[in-house]
Amino acid sequence: MTSTHSSRRARSVALLGVAAGAAACAGAPVVLNQFGNPLRHSPAPTAPEISVADLKTRLYLFADDSMQGRQYGRLGNMKGTEYIARELQRLGVEPAGENGTYFQEMPVVQRRFAATSALSADGRALRWVDDWIATPGPKPRDINGVAIVFGGTTGDTANMISAADAAGKLVVMLPPAAGGGAGGFGAIAATNQRLAGAAGVATVNLDGVTRTARAFVNDDPSGVLVASASELSPGATEAQLAAERAGPPPAQLRLTRAGAEALLGAGLDGLRPGASGPTASAHLDHIETPVRKYARNVVGIIRGSDPKLAGTYVALGAHPDHVGYTRSPADHDSLKLYNDARLAVQMKGGDLHAATAEELAAIRINLDSVRKLRPPRPDSIRNGADDDGSGSMALLEIAEAVSAMKVKPRRSLLFAWNNGEEAGLLGSAWYTMHPTVPRDSIVAQINIDMIGRGRKDDLPGGGDDYLAVVGSNRLSSELGREVVAVNLRQPAPFRLDYRFDTTTAWPGYNNIYGRSDHANYARFGIPIVFFFTGLHGDYHQLTDEPQYIDYPHYARITQYIADLVVDLANRERRPALDRRP
Ligand SMILES: [Zn+2]
């Protein structure tokens, strides 16, 4: 591994870029980055062959800023699934969603409180946003003529009021002590448990939040939740199910310090837990909007050619969603250079370690050369080009290649874009709970999530021939052997990396097996294999853009997966299960 200094200097020079001959738009030279990719790319008609050109056309479209980061439950997500469905139709792939469409909608709602919500203490009204807001969630309990009480500090279970004293009241809580242990997940959960019987919990944590941000809490559609946890029973945690059975939860409110003192009718300084205040009444204007179109799986089938086997399926999966946009834009170039520098620090010494505060503080970004090339570019879109634009578009490219085959594979191919992956594997949980083909007719599932990077600067061991494989031997060693055999038949076989089959100490790489959609297929005893080229400095960042994808590597991986899928679909016997999940 070369040292960070030289590579950073090399990198900023490379950013100078070269003026390519082809004019993007009349007269304007197309500037290519250090990977030979432009910032914007003009789409071209695609062809049956799996190619760099097609993948570029698709990915620059699917991960364009106009897709707004394709967040589950938002408009951008619908634009993404629309594009996939239009392409499937164009390719003649059979719809396999609901009602003859490509779509399988999920019962997802957007929940928020309208600005017409009101809160008062002994008739003295507090001001929405200026003094308080309500946090989006399931419809809460009423707050009608209930006593207000000061509860103490969140997480400080030793000193806060008892559950009995909190029951049926509006409890005002201070936020967890900064940096203290009291803020840990366990302490917060213990606080929620203690206050589960309250009519509402109002936390004093609005002062550090701008007015815009306060208003955004209820205007930000990311407050999207599945209609009810039990509808996703296998994916829902026991706590979620228990909470649902318990009926409406306490209202969750947020207050400024002034709002809290108005509510309590007393100063907070020196106030002891249990100090009671006036009587509260609230009208919480809860709005629930179904956003099923913004949260739908996309499913298509290429029917098999062998009547004996066409009723069985080799499934391919990817997730069309990503994590949306940020409220405040950042300068793209500085963030990119910083993310690259941070990863270089983490990869010092050949392994991957969490960067220390000192190492991070020592990072210096040199923008001069970039500024000579272009002005700052404010960026607020998390494009998700690699995550998981690369998998989603690889599926389309494979569908196009197989659609063009004169003789289709013997078994059928089931293409499923499992939505809501970033929101907790929701779409694959829903699809495997409500499959549109008999679940036991799925002989294997090939899941693809992030196959567009994997360079040597992205992770230790990365390179042109790098590919990580997860779970291929977990349920069926026959599948595992097939993965190896088809790889060896590639013109340039990949160096298959199995290290994520077991836990690694690498920061950010914990439990890779459980962190993507294949896990929901595997739990039903379907043999799976998961392909990815590793995380990188742009993971879940504004900088995960199409221009940073390694297209030749990506195209070779897509071709390999296409070959594997066709091979599996032509097998006489389905991969045997060695063990149950
Ligand atoms: Zn992903």
Coordinates of C-alpha atoms and ligand atoms in Angstrom, one line a residue, residues 318-319 321-322 386-389 421-422 425 447-450 515-517 530 535 539-540, ligand 1:
A318 CA -30.9 -6.1 -5.2
H319 CA -32.4 -3.2 -3.4
D321 CA -33.6 2.2 -2.2
H322 CA -30.9 4.3 -0.7
D386 CA -22.8 1.7 -5.6
D387 CA -25.3 1.1 -2.8
D388 CA -27.3 -0.4 -4.4
G389 CA -27.6 1.3 -7.8
E421 CA -33.4 -2.5 2.6
E422 CA -31.9 0.5 4.2
L425 CA -34.6 -5.3 5.1
N447 CA -28.2 -11.2 -3.8
I448 CA -26.2 -8.3 -5.1
D449 CA -25.5 -5.3 -3.0
M450 CA -22.5 -2.9 -3.9
R515 CA -27.1 -6.9 6.7
S516 CA -28.7 -7.5 3.3
D517 CA -31.8 -9.0 1.8
F530 CA -24.3 -12.7 -1.6
L535 CA -17.4 -0.9 1.7
Y539 CA -20.4 4.4 1.7
H540 CA -23.7 6.1 2.6
Ligands
ZN1 ZN -27.0 -1.7 0.3

